[in-house]
mmCIF file of C-alpha atoms in Angstrom:
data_model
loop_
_atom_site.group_PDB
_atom_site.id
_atom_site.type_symbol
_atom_site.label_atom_id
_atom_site.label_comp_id
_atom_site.label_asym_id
_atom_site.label_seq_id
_atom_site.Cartn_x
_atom_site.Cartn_y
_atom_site.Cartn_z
ATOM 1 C CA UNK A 1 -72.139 151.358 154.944
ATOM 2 C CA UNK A 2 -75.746 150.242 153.844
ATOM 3 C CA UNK A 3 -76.759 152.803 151.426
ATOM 4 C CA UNK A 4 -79.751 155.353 152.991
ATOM 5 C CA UNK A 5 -82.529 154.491 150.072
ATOM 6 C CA UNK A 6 -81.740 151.146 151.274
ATOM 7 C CA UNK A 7 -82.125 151.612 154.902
ATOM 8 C CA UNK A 8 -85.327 153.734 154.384
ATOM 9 C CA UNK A 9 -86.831 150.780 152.514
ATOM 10 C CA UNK A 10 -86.068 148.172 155.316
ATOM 11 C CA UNK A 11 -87.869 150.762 157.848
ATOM 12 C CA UNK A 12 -90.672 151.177 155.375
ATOM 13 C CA UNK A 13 -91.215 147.204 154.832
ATOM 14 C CA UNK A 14 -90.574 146.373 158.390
ATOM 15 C CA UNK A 15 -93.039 149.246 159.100
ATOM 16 C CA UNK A 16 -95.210 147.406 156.823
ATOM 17 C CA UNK A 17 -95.135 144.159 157.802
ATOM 18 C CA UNK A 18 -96.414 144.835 161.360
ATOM 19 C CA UNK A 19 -99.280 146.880 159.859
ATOM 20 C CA UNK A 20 -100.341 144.347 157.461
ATOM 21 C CA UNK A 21 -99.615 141.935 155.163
ATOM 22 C CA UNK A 22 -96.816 142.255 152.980
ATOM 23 C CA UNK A 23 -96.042 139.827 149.546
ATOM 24 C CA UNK A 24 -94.237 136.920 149.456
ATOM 25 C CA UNK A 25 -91.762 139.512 147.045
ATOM 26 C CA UNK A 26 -91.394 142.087 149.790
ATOM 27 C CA UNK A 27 -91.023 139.708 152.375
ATOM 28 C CA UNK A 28 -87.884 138.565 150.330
ATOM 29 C CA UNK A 29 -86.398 141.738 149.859
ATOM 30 C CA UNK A 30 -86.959 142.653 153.726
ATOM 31 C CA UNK A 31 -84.903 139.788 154.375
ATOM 32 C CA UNK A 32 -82.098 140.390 151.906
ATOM 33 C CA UNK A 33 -82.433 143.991 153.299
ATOM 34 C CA UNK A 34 -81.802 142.809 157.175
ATOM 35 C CA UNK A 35 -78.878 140.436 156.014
ATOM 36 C CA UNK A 36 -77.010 143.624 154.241
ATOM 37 C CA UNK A 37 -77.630 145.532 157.450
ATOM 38 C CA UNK A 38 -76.677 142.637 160.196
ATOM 39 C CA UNK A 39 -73.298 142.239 157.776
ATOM 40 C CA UNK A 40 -72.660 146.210 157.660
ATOM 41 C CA UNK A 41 -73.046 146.487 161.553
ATOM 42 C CA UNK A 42 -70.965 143.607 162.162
ATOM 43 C CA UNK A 43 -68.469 144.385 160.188
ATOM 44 C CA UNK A 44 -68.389 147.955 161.805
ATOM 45 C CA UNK A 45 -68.463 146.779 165.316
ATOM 46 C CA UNK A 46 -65.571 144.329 164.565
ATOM 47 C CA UNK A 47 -63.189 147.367 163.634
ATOM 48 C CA UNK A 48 -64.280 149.271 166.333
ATOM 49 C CA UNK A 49 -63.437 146.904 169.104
ATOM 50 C CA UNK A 50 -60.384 145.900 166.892
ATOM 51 C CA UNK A 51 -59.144 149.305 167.297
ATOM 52 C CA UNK A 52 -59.901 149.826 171.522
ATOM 53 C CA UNK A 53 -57.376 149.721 173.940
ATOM 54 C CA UNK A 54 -58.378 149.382 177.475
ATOM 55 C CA UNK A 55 -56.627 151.611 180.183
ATOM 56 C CA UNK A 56 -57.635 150.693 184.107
ATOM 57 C CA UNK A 57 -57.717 153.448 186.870
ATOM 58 C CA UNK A 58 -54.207 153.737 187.337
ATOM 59 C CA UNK A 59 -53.203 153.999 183.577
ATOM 60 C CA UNK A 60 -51.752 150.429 183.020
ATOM 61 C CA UNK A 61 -53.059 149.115 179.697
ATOM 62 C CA UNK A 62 -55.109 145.808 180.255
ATOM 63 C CA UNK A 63 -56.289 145.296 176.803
ATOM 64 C CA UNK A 64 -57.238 141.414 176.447
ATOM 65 C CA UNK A 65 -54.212 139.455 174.964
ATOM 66 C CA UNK A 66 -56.652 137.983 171.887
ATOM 67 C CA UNK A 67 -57.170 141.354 171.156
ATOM 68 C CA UNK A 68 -53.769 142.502 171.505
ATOM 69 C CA UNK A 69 -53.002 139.161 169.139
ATOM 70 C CA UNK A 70 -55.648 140.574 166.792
ATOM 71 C CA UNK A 71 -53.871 143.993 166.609
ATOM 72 C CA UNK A 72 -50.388 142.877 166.316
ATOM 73 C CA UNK A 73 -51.630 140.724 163.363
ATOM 74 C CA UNK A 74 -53.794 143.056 161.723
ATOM 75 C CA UNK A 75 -50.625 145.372 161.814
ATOM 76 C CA UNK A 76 -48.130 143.291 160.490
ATOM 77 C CA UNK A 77 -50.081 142.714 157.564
ATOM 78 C CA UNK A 78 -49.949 146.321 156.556
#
């Protein structure tokens, strides 16, 4: 999870950056900032979906098979 000092910082320079200029430096570090974020939300949506079973109306479970295949091996590695 992206740190909050972290997260407050890439509100404050994106904040920034549509208010006025920012430096070349800040610019930088907004970008390094977005990358850590994009990597910590994809990383968290992965495992989420990893971990969802889908049930239909009637109860049957009709969880994707690649998913299932993702499970199964994610499983047998623990």
């Amino acid at each position: 999870m992206l740190e909050n000092h972290k997260l407050e910082r890439l509100n404050a320079l994106a904040a920034k950056k549509k208010s006025e200029n920012i430096s070349s430096e800040e610019l930088e570090e907004l970008k390094g900032l977005r990358e850590a974020y994009l990597k910590n939300f994809r990383s968290s949506f992965r495992k989420q979906v990893e971990n969802t079973k889908v049930i239909d109306p009637e109860g049957k479970d009709v969880t994707p098979k690649k998913l299932k295949r993702i499970q199964q091996n994610k499983n047998n590695k623990n």
